[in-house]
mmCIF file of C-alpha atoms in Angstrom:
data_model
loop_
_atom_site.group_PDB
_atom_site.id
_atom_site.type_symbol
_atom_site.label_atom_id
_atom_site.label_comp_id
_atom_site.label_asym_id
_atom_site.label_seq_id
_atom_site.Cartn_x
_atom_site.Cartn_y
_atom_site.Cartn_z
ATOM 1 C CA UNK X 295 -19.099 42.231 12.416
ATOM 2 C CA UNK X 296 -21.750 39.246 13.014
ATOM 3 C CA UNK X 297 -25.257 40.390 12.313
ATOM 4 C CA UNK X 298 -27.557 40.455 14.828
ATOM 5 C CA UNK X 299 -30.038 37.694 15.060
ATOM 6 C CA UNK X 300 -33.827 38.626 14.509
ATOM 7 C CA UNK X 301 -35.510 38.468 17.195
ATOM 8 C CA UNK X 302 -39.551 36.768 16.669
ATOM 9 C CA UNK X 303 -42.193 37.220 19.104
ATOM 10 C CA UNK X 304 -43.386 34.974 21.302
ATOM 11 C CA UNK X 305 -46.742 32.938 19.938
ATOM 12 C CA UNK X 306 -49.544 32.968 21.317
ATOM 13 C CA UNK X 307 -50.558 30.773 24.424
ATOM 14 C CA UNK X 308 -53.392 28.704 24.240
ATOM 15 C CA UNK X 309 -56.662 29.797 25.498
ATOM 16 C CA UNK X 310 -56.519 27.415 28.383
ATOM 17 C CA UNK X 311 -53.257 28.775 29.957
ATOM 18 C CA UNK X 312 -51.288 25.380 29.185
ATOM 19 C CA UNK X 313 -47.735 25.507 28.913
ATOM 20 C CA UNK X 314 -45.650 22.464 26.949
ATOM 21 C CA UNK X 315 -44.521 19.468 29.012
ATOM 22 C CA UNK X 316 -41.589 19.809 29.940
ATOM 23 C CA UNK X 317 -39.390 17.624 27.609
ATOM 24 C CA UNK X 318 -35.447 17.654 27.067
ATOM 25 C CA UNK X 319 -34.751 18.761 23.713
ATOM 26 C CA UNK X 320 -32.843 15.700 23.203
ATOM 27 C CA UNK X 321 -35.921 14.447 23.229
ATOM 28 C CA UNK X 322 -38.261 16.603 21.556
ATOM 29 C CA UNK X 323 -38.639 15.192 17.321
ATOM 30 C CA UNK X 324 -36.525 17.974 14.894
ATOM 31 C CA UNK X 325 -39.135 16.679 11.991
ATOM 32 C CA UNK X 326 -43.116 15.964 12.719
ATOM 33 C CA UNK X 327 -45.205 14.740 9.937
ATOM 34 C CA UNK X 328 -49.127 15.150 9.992
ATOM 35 C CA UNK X 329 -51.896 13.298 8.174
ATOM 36 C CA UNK X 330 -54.561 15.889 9.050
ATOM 37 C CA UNK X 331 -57.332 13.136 8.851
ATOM 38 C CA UNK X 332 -60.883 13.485 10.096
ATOM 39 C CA UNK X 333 -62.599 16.786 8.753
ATOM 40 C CA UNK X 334 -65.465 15.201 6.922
ATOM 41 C CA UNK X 335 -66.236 12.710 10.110
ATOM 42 C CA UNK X 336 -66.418 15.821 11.772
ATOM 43 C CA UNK X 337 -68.705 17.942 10.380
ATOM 44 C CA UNK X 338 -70.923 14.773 9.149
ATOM 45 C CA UNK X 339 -71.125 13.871 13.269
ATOM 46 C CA UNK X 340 -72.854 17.642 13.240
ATOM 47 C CA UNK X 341 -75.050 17.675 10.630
ATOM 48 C CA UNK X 342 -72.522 19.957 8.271
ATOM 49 C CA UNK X 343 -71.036 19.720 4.354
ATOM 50 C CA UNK X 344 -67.665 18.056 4.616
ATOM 51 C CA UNK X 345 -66.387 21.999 3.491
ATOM 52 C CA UNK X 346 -67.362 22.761 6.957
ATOM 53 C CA UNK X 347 -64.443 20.429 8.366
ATOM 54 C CA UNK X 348 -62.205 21.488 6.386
ATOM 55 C CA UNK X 349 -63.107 25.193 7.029
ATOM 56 C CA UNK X 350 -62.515 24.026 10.729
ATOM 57 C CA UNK X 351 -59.071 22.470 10.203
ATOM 58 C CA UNK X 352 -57.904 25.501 9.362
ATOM 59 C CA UNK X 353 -57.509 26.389 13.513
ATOM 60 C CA UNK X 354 -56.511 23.361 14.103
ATOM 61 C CA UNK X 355 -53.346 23.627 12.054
ATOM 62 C CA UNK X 356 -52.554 27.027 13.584
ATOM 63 C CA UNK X 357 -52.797 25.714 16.635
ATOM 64 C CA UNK X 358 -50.771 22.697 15.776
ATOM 65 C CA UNK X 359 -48.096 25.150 14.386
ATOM 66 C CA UNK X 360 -47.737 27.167 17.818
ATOM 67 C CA UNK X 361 -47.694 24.089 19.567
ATOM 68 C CA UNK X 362 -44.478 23.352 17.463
ATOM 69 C CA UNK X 363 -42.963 26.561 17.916
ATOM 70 C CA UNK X 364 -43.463 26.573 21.551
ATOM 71 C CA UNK X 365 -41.841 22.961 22.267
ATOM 72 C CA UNK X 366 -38.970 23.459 19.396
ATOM 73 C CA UNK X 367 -39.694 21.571 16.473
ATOM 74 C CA UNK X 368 -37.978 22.619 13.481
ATOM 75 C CA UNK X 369 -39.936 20.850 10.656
ATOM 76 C CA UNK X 370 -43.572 20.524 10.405
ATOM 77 C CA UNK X 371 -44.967 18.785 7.651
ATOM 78 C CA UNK X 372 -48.331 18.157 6.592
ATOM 79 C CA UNK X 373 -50.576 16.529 4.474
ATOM 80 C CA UNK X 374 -52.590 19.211 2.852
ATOM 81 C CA UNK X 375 -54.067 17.674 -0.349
ATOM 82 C CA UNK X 376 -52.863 14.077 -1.654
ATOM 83 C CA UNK X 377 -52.476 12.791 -6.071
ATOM 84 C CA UNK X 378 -55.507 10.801 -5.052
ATOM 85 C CA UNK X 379 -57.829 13.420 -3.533
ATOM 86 C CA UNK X 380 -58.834 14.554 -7.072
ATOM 87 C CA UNK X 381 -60.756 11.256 -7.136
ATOM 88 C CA UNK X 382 -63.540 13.505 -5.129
ATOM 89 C CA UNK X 383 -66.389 15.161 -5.779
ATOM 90 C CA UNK X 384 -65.625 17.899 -8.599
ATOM 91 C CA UNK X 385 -67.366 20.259 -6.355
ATOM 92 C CA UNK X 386 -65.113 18.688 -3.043
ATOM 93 C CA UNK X 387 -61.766 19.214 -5.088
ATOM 94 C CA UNK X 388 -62.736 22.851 -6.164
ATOM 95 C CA UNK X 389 -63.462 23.870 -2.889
ATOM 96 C CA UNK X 390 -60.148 22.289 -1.346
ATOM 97 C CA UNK X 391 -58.372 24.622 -4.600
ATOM 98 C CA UNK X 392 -59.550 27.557 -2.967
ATOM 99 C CA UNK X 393 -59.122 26.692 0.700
ATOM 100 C CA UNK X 394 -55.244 25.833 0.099
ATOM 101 C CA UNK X 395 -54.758 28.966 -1.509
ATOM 102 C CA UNK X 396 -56.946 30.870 0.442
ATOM 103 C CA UNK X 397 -55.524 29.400 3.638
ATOM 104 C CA UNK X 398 -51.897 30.389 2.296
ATOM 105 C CA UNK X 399 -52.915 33.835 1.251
ATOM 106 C CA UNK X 400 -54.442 34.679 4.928
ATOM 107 C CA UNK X 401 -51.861 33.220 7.090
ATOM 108 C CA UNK X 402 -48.340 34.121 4.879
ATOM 109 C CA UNK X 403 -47.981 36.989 6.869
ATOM 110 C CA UNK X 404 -48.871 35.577 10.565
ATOM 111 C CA UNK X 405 -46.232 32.862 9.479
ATOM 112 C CA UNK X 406 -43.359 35.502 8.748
ATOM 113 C CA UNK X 407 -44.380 37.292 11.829
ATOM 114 C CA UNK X 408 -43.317 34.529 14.012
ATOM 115 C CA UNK X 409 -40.447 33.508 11.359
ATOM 116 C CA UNK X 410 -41.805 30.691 9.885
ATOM 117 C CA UNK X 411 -40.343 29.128 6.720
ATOM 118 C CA UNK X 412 -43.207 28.210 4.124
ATOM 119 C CA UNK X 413 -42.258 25.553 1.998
ATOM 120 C CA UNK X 414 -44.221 23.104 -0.509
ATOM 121 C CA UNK X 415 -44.140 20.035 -1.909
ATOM 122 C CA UNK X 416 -46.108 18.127 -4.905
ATOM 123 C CA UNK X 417 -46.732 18.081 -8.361
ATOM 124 C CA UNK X 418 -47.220 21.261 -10.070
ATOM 125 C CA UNK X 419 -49.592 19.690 -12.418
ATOM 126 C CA UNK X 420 -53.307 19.517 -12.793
ATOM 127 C CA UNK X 421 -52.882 22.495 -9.407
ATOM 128 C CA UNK X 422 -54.359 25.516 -10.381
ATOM 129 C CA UNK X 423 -52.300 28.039 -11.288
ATOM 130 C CA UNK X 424 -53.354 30.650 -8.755
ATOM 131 C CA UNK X 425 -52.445 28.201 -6.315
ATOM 132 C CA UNK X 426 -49.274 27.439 -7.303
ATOM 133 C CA UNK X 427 -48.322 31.221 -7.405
ATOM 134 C CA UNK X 428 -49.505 31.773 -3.881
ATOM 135 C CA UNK X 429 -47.711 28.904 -2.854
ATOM 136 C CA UNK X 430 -44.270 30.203 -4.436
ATOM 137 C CA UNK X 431 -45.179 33.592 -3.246
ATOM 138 C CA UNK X 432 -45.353 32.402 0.896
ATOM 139 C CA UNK X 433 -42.062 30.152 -0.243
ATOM 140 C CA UNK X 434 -40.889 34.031 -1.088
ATOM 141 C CA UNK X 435 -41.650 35.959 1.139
ATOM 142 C CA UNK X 436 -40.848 33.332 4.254
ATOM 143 C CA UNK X 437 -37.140 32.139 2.842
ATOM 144 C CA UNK X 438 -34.982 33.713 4.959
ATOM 145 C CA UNK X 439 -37.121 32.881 8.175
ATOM 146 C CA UNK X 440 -35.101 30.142 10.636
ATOM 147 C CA UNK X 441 -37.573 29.248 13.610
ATOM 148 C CA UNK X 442 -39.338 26.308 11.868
ATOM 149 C CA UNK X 443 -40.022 25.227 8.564
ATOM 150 C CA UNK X 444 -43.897 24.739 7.633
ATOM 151 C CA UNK X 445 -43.801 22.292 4.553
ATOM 152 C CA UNK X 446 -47.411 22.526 2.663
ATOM 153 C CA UNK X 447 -47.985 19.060 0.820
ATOM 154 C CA UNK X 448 -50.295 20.044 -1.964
ATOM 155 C CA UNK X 449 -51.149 17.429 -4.817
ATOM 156 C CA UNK X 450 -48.035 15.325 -3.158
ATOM 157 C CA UNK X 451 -47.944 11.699 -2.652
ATOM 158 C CA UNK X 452 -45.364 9.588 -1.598
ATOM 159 C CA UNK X 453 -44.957 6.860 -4.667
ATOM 160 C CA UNK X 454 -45.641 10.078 -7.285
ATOM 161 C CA UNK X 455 -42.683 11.692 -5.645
ATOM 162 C CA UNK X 456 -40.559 8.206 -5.641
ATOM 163 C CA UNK X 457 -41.641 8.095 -9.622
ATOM 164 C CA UNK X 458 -41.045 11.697 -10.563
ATOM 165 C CA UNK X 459 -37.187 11.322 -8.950
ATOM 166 C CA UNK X 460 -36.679 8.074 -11.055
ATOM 167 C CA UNK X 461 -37.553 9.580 -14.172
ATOM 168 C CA UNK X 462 -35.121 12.399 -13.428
ATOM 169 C CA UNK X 463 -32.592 9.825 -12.552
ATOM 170 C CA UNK X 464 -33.387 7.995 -15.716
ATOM 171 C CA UNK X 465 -32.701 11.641 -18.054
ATOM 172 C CA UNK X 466 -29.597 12.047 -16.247
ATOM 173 C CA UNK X 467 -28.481 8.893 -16.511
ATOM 174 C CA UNK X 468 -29.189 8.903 -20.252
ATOM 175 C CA UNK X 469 -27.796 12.153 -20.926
ATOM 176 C CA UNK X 470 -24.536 10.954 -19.135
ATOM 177 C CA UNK X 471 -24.630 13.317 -16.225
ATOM 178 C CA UNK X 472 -24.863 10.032 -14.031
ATOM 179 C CA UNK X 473 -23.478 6.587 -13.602
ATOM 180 C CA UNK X 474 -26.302 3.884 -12.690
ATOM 181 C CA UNK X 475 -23.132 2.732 -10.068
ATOM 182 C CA UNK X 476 -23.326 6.294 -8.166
ATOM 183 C CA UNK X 477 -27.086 6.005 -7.509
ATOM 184 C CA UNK X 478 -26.673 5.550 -3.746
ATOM 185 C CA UNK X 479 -29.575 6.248 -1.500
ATOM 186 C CA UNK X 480 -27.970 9.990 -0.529
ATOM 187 C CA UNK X 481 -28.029 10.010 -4.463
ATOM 188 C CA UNK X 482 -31.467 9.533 -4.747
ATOM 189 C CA UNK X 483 -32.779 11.800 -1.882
ATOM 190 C CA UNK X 484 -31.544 14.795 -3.883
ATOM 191 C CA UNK X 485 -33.934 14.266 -6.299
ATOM 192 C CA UNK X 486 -36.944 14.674 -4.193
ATOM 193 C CA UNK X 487 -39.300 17.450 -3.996
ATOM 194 C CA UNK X 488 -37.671 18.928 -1.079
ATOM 195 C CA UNK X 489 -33.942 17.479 -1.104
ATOM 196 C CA UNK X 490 -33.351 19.433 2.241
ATOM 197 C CA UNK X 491 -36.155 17.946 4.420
ATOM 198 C CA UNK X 492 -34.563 15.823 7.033
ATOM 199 C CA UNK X 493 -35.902 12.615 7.680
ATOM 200 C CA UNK X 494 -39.516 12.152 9.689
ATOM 201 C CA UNK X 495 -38.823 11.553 13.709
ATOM 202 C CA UNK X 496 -42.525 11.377 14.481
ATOM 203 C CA UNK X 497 -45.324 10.835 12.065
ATOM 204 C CA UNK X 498 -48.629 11.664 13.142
ATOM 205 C CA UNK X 499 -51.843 10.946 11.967
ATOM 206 C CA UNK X 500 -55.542 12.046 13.621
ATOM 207 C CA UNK X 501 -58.833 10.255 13.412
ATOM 208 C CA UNK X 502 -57.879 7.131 14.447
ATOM 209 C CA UNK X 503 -57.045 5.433 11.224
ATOM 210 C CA UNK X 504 -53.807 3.875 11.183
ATOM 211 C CA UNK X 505 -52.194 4.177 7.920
ATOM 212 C CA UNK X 506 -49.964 5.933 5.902
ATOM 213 C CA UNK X 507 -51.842 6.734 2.952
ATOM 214 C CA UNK X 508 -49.091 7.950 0.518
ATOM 215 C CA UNK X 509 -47.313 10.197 2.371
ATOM 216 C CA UNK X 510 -43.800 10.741 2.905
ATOM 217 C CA UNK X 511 -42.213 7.091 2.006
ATOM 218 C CA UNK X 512 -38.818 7.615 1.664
ATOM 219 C CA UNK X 513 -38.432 9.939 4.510
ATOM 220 C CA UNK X 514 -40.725 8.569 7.100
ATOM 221 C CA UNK X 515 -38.310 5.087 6.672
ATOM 222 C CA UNK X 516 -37.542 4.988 10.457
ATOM 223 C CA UNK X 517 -40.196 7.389 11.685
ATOM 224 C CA UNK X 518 -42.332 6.541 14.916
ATOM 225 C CA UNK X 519 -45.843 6.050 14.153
ATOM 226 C CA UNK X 520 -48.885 7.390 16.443
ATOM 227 C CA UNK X 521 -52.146 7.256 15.802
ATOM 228 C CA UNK X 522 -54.314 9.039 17.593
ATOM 229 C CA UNK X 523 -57.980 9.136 18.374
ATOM 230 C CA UNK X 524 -59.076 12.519 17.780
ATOM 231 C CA UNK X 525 -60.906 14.014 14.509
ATOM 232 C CA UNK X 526 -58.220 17.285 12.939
ATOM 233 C CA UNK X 527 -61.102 19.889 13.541
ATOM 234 C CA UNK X 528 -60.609 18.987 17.033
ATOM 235 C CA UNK X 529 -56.917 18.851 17.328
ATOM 236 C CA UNK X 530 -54.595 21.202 19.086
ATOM 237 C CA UNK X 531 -51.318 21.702 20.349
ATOM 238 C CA UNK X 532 -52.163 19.692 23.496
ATOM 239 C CA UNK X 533 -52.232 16.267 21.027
ATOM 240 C CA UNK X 534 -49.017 17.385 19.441
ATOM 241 C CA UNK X 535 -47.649 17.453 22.689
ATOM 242 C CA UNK X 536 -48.824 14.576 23.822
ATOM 243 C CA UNK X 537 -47.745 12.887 20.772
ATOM 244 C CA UNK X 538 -44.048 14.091 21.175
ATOM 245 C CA UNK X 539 -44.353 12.769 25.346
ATOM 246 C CA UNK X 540 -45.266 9.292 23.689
ATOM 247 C CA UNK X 541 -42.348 10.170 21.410
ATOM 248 C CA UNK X 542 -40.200 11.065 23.740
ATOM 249 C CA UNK X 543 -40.611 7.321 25.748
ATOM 250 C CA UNK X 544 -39.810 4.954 22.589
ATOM 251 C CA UNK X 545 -36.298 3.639 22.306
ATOM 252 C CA UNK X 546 -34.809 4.473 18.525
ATOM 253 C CA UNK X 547 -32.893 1.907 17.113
ATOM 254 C CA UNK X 548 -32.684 2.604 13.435
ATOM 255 C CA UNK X 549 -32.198 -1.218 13.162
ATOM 256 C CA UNK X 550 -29.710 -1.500 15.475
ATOM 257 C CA UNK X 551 -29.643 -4.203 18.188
ATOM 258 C CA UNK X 552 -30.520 -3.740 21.689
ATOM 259 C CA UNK X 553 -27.053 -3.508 24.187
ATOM 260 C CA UNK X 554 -27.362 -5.699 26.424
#
């Protein structure tokens, strides 16, 4: 006999009432990237330590989660500390150390409530080590959770991961568990940080800037890029949504040529 399927609450609306447009699934992206950009702008426009916009993110990227549940994306991937954000102030990077873990530790069990998957990706080294283990605990605890998959990008950046899956190629290939003619594209994927994550549909980044800035190379390939105007303190699941109707209107190609 089948086992019933666990059933997950609903989330919660937000505050203003406002539902999600309504947006075939067809349409809707299965994989959003974020660059949550914009937390020191904000609390520097208010007279506040850049901790302060950061300590205000943290909403934001509930909200931004709902948002996702509610509209049915199934990956959600952001850009929680980058390999060049330890080129900040030593008392800036030690602060972020605790927020990611602290952040992780308070909201692990909100996630599984609503059967979130926890996932991360990055380099395990120069990360504290009580961040790593509340990392791996969330990735624990949330495994066998299905309605969308919350991918935490700590000490991660885009050409480190590139790098760190050549030099695994590279041992392989020395130690004869590979042949330089099999190393295919598909080949290469599996030795990313997270060989499972699908490819970006729609990468998203706040503040206005409109760059990349490391993240997610290889998988954001063919993604759609929007920028939007709005500092991350001050995002909510209203811009994701109006990110995925922009989305929703661009034609997708993947290099193919128009029909005529």
């Amino acid at each position: 006999m089948a086992r019933a399927r666990k059933k997950f609450p609903t989330v919660p609306r937000h505050s203003s009432g406002v539902k999600p447009p309504g947006i075939s699934s067809t349409f809707v992206p299965n994989h959003v990237a974020i660059v949550m950009d914009g937390n020191g702008r904000w609390a520097k426009e208010r007279g506040l330590p850049r901790t302060a916009g950061h300590e205000a993110g943290e909403l934001a990227l509930l909200d931004a989660v709902y948002g996702a549940l509610e509209i049915g994306v199934k990956y959600l991937t952001v850009y929680a500390f980058s390999t060049e954000n330890w080129k900040r102030s030593p008392q800036e990077v030690k602060f972020l150390m605790n927020f990611n873990r602290e952040v992780i530790h308070r909201r692990v069990e909100e996630m599984n409530q609503y059967g979130i998957k926890v996932r991360w990706s990055g380099r395990e080294a120069r990360l504290w080590k009580s961040v790593v283990d509340e990392l791996k605990k969330a990735e624990r605890k949330t495994s066998k959770n299905d309605q969308l998959t919350l991918t935490m990008c700590v000490n991660y950046g885009g050409r480190a991961e590139i790098a760190d899956a050549m030099i695994e190629i590279a041992q392989d290939v020395k130690a004869r568990k590979l042949k330089p003619a099999a190393i295919t594209e598909k080949k290469i994927k599996k030795y990313l940080y997270e060989p499972t994550l699908p490819d970006v549909d729609l990468f998203l980044r706040t503040s206005g800037e409109q760059r990349t800035s490391n993240f997610l190379l290889w998988q954001s390939a063919y993604a759609e890029m929007v920028f939007m105007d709005v500092l991350w303190p001050d995002f909510d699941r209203r811009h994701l949504w109006q990110a995925i109707e922009i989305y929703a209107k661009r034609e997708r190609r993947f290099g193919d040529a128009k029909p005529n």
